[in-house]
Each structure stands twice: as structure tokens, then as C-alpha cells.
Amino acid sequence: MEIIEGTLIWRKLPSYDKNPKKRIVKMPRGHLKDTGLIHYFLNIHFTDDLKGHYLYGRIWEGFIIEQLLRDLERNLIKHDAYFYRTHNLSEIDLIIEGRFGLIPIEIKSGSATSKKQLRILEGFVKKNNCPYGILINNGDAVYRMTDRIIQIPAVFL
């Protein structure tokens, strides 16, 4: 994995923990950066095939993460990127930390997300006193889902 990461094909995201020493010990997560390569390996040639594939949500998540992190890097915004997993395996797809604070981001491939699905994100925002949390999905409008959670459609990125 270190070799493939060194070739810039793979992005490794360490697990987020307030304690920096624990971040090193916890299991990292990663994805291939190039979704075209993923589609080739999985023999996906058409959008309908992709949307029907059991890995569609995971592929979408990796694509959005790459878009966000590339934009930060392109604009020379210093940051660290993580993912978050609780002991009961609930997850937040991306945590970005920088001078701007700590921003948790949940990524969904659907166009609608219920408030119930955002429980983990909302809990993280409160526990870590984040200014806000972001939900990125295929919705059609930017709006506040709660006081501190904002929905942003992927087409707006």
C-alpha cells in the first residue's frame, strides 16, 4: 500500500482522534484517487451500470473526497484530512482540520438525506465544538438541515 500511495494513485486517510498518538495506531482507510481506473477495473462503462453497482456509494464518496482535497491543495490551504469511525462502526466520511477549524463532512450518493441519517455528524459537531458540519449529496439546493449542518449538492462543488 505504501508503494501505491507513493505513486499518487491511492489516498490514505488516517482515523481521526483528538489524541494524536491514537491517530497513528488506529486503522487508516483509503481509496483509489482515479475513479476512471476504478470503473475500468470493475468493467463499468455506462452511468446506469455505475449507479446499479454495489460499490456506487463508496466510489461516489472517494470521488467527492478527491474533489474537495484537490481544491484545498490547489488553493494552497494547509489542512489535514481524516475519516472518523466510532467503536460501534458508525462513520463520518471526511474530517478536515486546518486554521479554519475542524469540519466534518458526510457524503451521500442520494438526493435526499433524512435528519436521522445525520445523527453521527450532528453528534460529532457538538462533541468537538465544530463551527458546522457539511452534508454533500445529489440534492438540488443548498440549505441548513439543522442549526449547524449544511447540505451542499455535489454539483455546487
PDB file of C-alpha atoms in Angstrom:
ATOM      1  CA  MET A   1       0.000   0.000   0.000  1.00  0.00           C
ATOM      2  CA  GLU A   2       2.897   2.369   0.667  1.00  0.00           C
ATOM      3  CA  ILE A   3       4.147   1.846  -2.901  1.00  0.00           C
ATOM      4  CA  ILE A   4       0.750   2.541  -4.467  1.00  0.00           C
ATOM      5  CA  GLU A   5       0.337   5.570  -2.192  1.00  0.00           C
ATOM      6  CA  GLY A   6       3.757   6.793  -3.332  1.00  0.00           C
ATOM      7  CA  THR A   7       2.612   6.609  -6.962  1.00  0.00           C
ATOM      8  CA  LEU A   8      -0.223   9.019  -6.082  1.00  0.00           C
ATOM      9  CA  ILE A   9      -2.879   6.510  -7.165  1.00  0.00           C
ATOM     10  CA  TRP A  10      -4.039   5.807  -3.606  1.00  0.00           C
ATOM     11  CA  ARG A  11      -5.069   8.235  -0.877  1.00  0.00           C
ATOM     12  CA  LYS A  12      -4.748   7.063   2.714  1.00  0.00           C
ATOM     13  CA  LEU A  13      -6.906   8.773   5.309  1.00  0.00           C
ATOM     14  CA  PRO A  14      -5.868   8.217   8.914  1.00  0.00           C
ATOM     15  CA  SER A  15      -8.528   7.766  11.554  1.00  0.00           C
ATOM     16  CA  TYR A  16      -9.434  10.932  13.456  1.00  0.00           C
ATOM     17  CA  ASP A  17      -8.956  11.039  17.193  1.00  0.00           C
ATOM     18  CA  LYS A  18      -8.418  14.061  19.446  1.00  0.00           C
ATOM     19  CA  ASN A  19      -5.319  12.310  20.775  1.00  0.00           C
ATOM     20  CA  PRO A  20      -2.615  12.493  18.027  1.00  0.00           C
ATOM     21  CA  LYS A  21      -0.873   9.364  19.372  1.00  0.00           C
ATOM     22  CA  LYS A  22      -4.056   7.307  18.924  1.00  0.00           C
ATOM     23  CA  ARG A  23      -4.364   8.514  15.300  1.00  0.00           C
ATOM     24  CA  ILE A  24      -1.186   6.618  14.468  1.00  0.00           C
ATOM     25  CA  VAL A  25      -2.408   3.349  16.000  1.00  0.00           C
ATOM     26  CA  LYS A  26      -5.933   3.293  14.568  1.00  0.00           C
ATOM     27  CA  MET A  27      -6.620   1.599  11.227  1.00  0.00           C
ATOM     28  CA  PRO A  28      -6.442   4.024   8.279  1.00  0.00           C
ATOM     29  CA  ARG A  29      -8.857   3.955   5.349  1.00  0.00           C
ATOM     30  CA  GLY A  30      -8.223   4.785   1.737  1.00  0.00           C
ATOM     31  CA  HIS A  31      -9.391   4.800  -1.835  1.00  0.00           C
ATOM     32  CA  LEU A  32      -8.102   4.904  -5.396  1.00  0.00           C
ATOM     33  CA  LYS A  33      -7.902   8.525  -6.488  1.00  0.00           C
ATOM     34  CA  ASP A  34      -8.817   7.889 -10.119  1.00  0.00           C
ATOM     35  CA  THR A  35     -12.467   6.857 -10.496  1.00  0.00           C
ATOM     36  CA  GLY A  36     -11.897   6.158 -14.191  1.00  0.00           C
ATOM     37  CA  LEU A  37      -9.397   3.493 -13.178  1.00  0.00           C
ATOM     38  CA  ILE A  38     -11.906   2.043 -10.714  1.00  0.00           C
ATOM     39  CA  HIS A  39     -14.551   1.900 -13.440  1.00  0.00           C
ATOM     40  CA  TYR A  40     -12.106   0.131 -15.743  1.00  0.00           C
ATOM     41  CA  PHE A  41     -11.201  -2.485 -13.121  1.00  0.00           C
ATOM     42  CA  LEU A  42     -14.884  -3.089 -12.329  1.00  0.00           C
ATOM     43  CA  ASN A  43     -15.866  -3.189 -16.027  1.00  0.00           C
ATOM     44  CA  ILE A  44     -18.263  -0.262 -15.628  1.00  0.00           C
ATOM     45  CA  HIS A  45     -18.820   1.543 -18.930  1.00  0.00           C
ATOM     46  CA  PHE A  46     -22.138   3.353 -18.520  1.00  0.00           C
ATOM     47  CA  THR A  47     -23.691   5.591 -15.871  1.00  0.00           C
ATOM     48  CA  ASP A  48     -26.591   3.177 -15.349  1.00  0.00           C
ATOM     49  CA  ASP A  49     -24.110   0.356 -14.700  1.00  0.00           C
ATOM     50  CA  LEU A  50     -22.322   2.535 -12.143  1.00  0.00           C
ATOM     51  CA  LYS A  51     -25.487   3.592 -10.322  1.00  0.00           C
ATOM     52  CA  GLY A  52     -26.589  -0.032 -10.093  1.00  0.00           C
ATOM     53  CA  HIS A  53     -23.236  -1.291  -8.821  1.00  0.00           C
ATOM     54  CA  TYR A  54     -22.988  -2.326  -5.179  1.00  0.00           C
ATOM     55  CA  LEU A  55     -19.867  -0.117  -4.770  1.00  0.00           C
ATOM     56  CA  TYR A  56     -21.520   3.001  -6.195  1.00  0.00           C
ATOM     57  CA  GLY A  57     -21.773   4.781  -2.821  1.00  0.00           C
ATOM     58  CA  ARG A  58     -18.131   4.071  -1.990  1.00  0.00           C
ATOM     59  CA  ILE A  59     -16.947   5.175  -5.458  1.00  0.00           C
ATOM     60  CA  TRP A  60     -19.015   8.375  -5.178  1.00  0.00           C
ATOM     61  CA  GLU A  61     -17.580   9.064  -1.734  1.00  0.00           C
ATOM     62  CA  GLY A  62     -13.987   8.677  -2.985  1.00  0.00           C
ATOM     63  CA  PHE A  63     -14.688  10.941  -5.963  1.00  0.00           C
ATOM     64  CA  ILE A  64     -16.112  13.726  -3.785  1.00  0.00           C
ATOM     65  CA  ILE A  65     -13.276  13.428  -1.253  1.00  0.00           C
ATOM     66  CA  GLU A  66     -10.744  13.800  -4.058  1.00  0.00           C
ATOM     67  CA  GLN A  67     -12.503  16.865  -5.468  1.00  0.00           C
ATOM     68  CA  LEU A  68     -12.547  18.572  -2.069  1.00  0.00           C
ATOM     69  CA  LEU A  69      -8.952  17.763  -1.137  1.00  0.00           C
ATOM     70  CA  ARG A  70      -7.604  18.667  -4.586  1.00  0.00           C
ATOM     71  CA  ASP A  71      -9.311  22.064  -4.372  1.00  0.00           C
ATOM     72  CA  LEU A  72      -7.781  22.709  -0.947  1.00  0.00           C
ATOM     73  CA  GLU A  73      -4.358  21.654  -2.230  1.00  0.00           C
ATOM     74  CA  ARG A  74      -4.727  23.674  -5.447  1.00  0.00           C
ATOM     75  CA  ASN A  75      -5.541  26.768  -3.384  1.00  0.00           C
ATOM     76  CA  LEU A  76      -2.628  26.095  -1.015  1.00  0.00           C
ATOM     77  CA  ILE A  77      -4.886  25.793   2.014  1.00  0.00           C
ATOM     78  CA  LYS A  78      -2.960  23.868   4.651  1.00  0.00           C
ATOM     79  CA  HIS A  79      -5.077  21.070   6.089  1.00  0.00           C
ATOM     80  CA  ASP A  80      -5.086  17.540   7.429  1.00  0.00           C
ATOM     81  CA  ALA A  81      -7.690  15.022   6.273  1.00  0.00           C
ATOM     82  CA  TYR A  82      -9.101  12.098   8.251  1.00  0.00           C
ATOM     83  CA  PHE A  83     -12.074   9.803   8.441  1.00  0.00           C
ATOM     84  CA  TYR A  84     -13.944   9.058  11.650  1.00  0.00           C
ATOM     85  CA  ARG A  85     -15.242   5.746  12.942  1.00  0.00           C
ATOM     86  CA  THR A  86     -16.825   5.104  16.324  1.00  0.00           C
ATOM     87  CA  HIS A  87     -16.458   1.902  18.340  1.00  0.00           C
ATOM     88  CA  ASN A  88     -19.883   0.782  17.024  1.00  0.00           C
ATOM     89  CA  LEU A  89     -18.637   1.319  13.411  1.00  0.00           C
ATOM     90  CA  SER A  90     -20.632   4.478  12.659  1.00  0.00           C
ATOM     91  CA  GLU A  91     -18.635   6.724  10.333  1.00  0.00           C
ATOM     92  CA  ILE A  92     -18.116  10.229   9.045  1.00  0.00           C
ATOM     93  CA  ASP A  93     -16.566  10.140   5.597  1.00  0.00           C
ATOM     94  CA  LEU A  94     -14.177  13.076   5.859  1.00  0.00           C
ATOM     95  CA  ILE A  95     -12.846  15.295   8.637  1.00  0.00           C
ATOM     96  CA  ILE A  96     -10.809  18.293   7.523  1.00  0.00           C
ATOM     97  CA  GLU A  97      -8.687  20.143  10.073  1.00  0.00           C
ATOM     98  CA  GLY A  98      -6.851  23.402   9.487  1.00  0.00           C
ATOM     99  CA  ARG A  99      -6.604  27.019  10.579  1.00  0.00           C
ATOM    100  CA  PHE A 100     -10.308  27.240   9.768  1.00  0.00           C
ATOM    101  CA  GLY A 101     -11.095  24.678  12.476  1.00  0.00           C
ATOM    102  CA  LEU A 102     -12.447  21.155  12.319  1.00  0.00           C
ATOM    103  CA  ILE A 103     -15.039  20.444   9.608  1.00  0.00           C
ATOM    104  CA  PRO A 104     -16.801  17.049   9.446  1.00  0.00           C
ATOM    105  CA  ILE A 105     -18.252  16.099   6.044  1.00  0.00           C
ATOM    106  CA  GLU A 106     -20.738  13.337   5.315  1.00  0.00           C
ATOM    107  CA  ILE A 107     -21.114  12.237   1.691  1.00  0.00           C
ATOM    108  CA  LYS A 108     -24.257  10.556   0.352  1.00  0.00           C
ATOM    109  CA  SER A 109     -24.913   9.493  -3.231  1.00  0.00           C
ATOM    110  CA  GLY A 110     -28.680  10.015  -2.953  1.00  0.00           C
ATOM    111  CA  SER A 111     -30.575  13.249  -3.482  1.00  0.00           C
ATOM    112  CA  ALA A 112     -32.280  13.307  -0.085  1.00  0.00           C
ATOM    113  CA  THR A 113     -30.899  12.590   3.360  1.00  0.00           C
ATOM    114  CA  SER A 114     -33.030  12.319   6.454  1.00  0.00           C
ATOM    115  CA  LYS A 115     -32.113  14.080   9.674  1.00  0.00           C
ATOM    116  CA  LYS A 116     -31.962  10.649  11.319  1.00  0.00           C
ATOM    117  CA  GLN A 117     -29.087   9.707   8.977  1.00  0.00           C
ATOM    118  CA  LEU A 118     -27.164  12.723  10.263  1.00  0.00           C
ATOM    119  CA  ARG A 119     -27.138  11.725  13.931  1.00  0.00           C
ATOM    120  CA  ILE A 120     -23.426  10.809  13.917  1.00  0.00           C
ATOM    121  CA  LEU A 121     -22.481  14.013  12.088  1.00  0.00           C
ATOM    122  CA  GLU A 122     -24.550  16.156  14.448  1.00  0.00           C
ATOM    123  CA  GLY A 123     -23.068  14.408  17.483  1.00  0.00           C
ATOM    124  CA  PHE A 124     -19.518  14.974  16.195  1.00  0.00           C
ATOM    125  CA  VAL A 125     -20.212  18.675  15.581  1.00  0.00           C
ATOM    126  CA  LYS A 126     -21.486  19.138  19.134  1.00  0.00           C
ATOM    127  CA  LYS A 127     -18.823  16.989  20.832  1.00  0.00           C
ATOM    128  CA  ASN A 128     -15.927  18.725  19.051  1.00  0.00           C
ATOM    129  CA  ASN A 129     -17.495  22.204  19.010  1.00  0.00           C
ATOM    130  CA  CYS A 130     -17.174  22.444  15.219  1.00  0.00           C
ATOM    131  CA  PRO A 131     -18.491  25.621  13.605  1.00  0.00           C
ATOM    132  CA  TYR A 132     -20.645  23.460  11.324  1.00  0.00           C
ATOM    133  CA  GLY A 133     -20.878  20.110   9.569  1.00  0.00           C
ATOM    134  CA  ILE A 134     -21.435  19.567   5.869  1.00  0.00           C
ATOM    135  CA  LEU A 135     -23.579  17.048   4.031  1.00  0.00           C
ATOM    136  CA  ILE A 136     -22.707  16.629   0.364  1.00  0.00           C
ATOM    137  CA  ASN A 137     -25.258  14.781  -1.745  1.00  0.00           C
ATOM    138  CA  ASN A 138     -27.082  14.914  -5.072  1.00  0.00           C
ATOM    139  CA  GLY A 139     -29.746  17.301  -3.820  1.00  0.00           C
ATOM    140  CA  ASP A 140     -30.706  20.409  -5.765  1.00  0.00           C
ATOM    141  CA  ALA A 141     -30.346  23.206  -3.202  1.00  0.00           C
ATOM    142  CA  VAL A 142     -28.014  24.492  -0.513  1.00  0.00           C
ATOM    143  CA  TYR A 143     -29.803  24.754   2.815  1.00  0.00           C
ATOM    144  CA  ARG A 144     -29.442  24.286   6.547  1.00  0.00           C
ATOM    145  CA  MET A 145     -30.633  20.886   7.668  1.00  0.00           C
ATOM    146  CA  THR A 146     -30.088  21.810  11.327  1.00  0.00           C
ATOM    147  CA  ASP A 147     -28.536  24.768  13.142  1.00  0.00           C
ATOM    148  CA  ARG A 148     -25.024  23.558  12.350  1.00  0.00           C
ATOM    149  CA  ILE A 149     -25.391  21.160   9.402  1.00  0.00           C
ATOM    150  CA  ILE A 150     -25.474  22.488   5.853  1.00  0.00           C
ATOM    151  CA  GLN A 151     -26.475  20.472   2.784  1.00  0.00           C
ATOM    152  CA  ILE A 152     -24.424  21.241  -0.316  1.00  0.00           C
ATOM    153  CA  PRO A 153     -25.272  19.478  -3.590  1.00  0.00           C
ATOM    154  CA  ALA A 154     -22.253  17.946  -5.319  1.00  0.00           C
ATOM    155  CA  VAL A 155     -22.918  19.993  -8.466  1.00  0.00           C
ATOM    156  CA  PHE A 156     -22.059  23.115  -6.434  1.00  0.00           C
ATOM    157  CA  LEU A 157     -18.522  21.942  -5.660  1.00  0.00           C
TER     158      LEU A 157
END
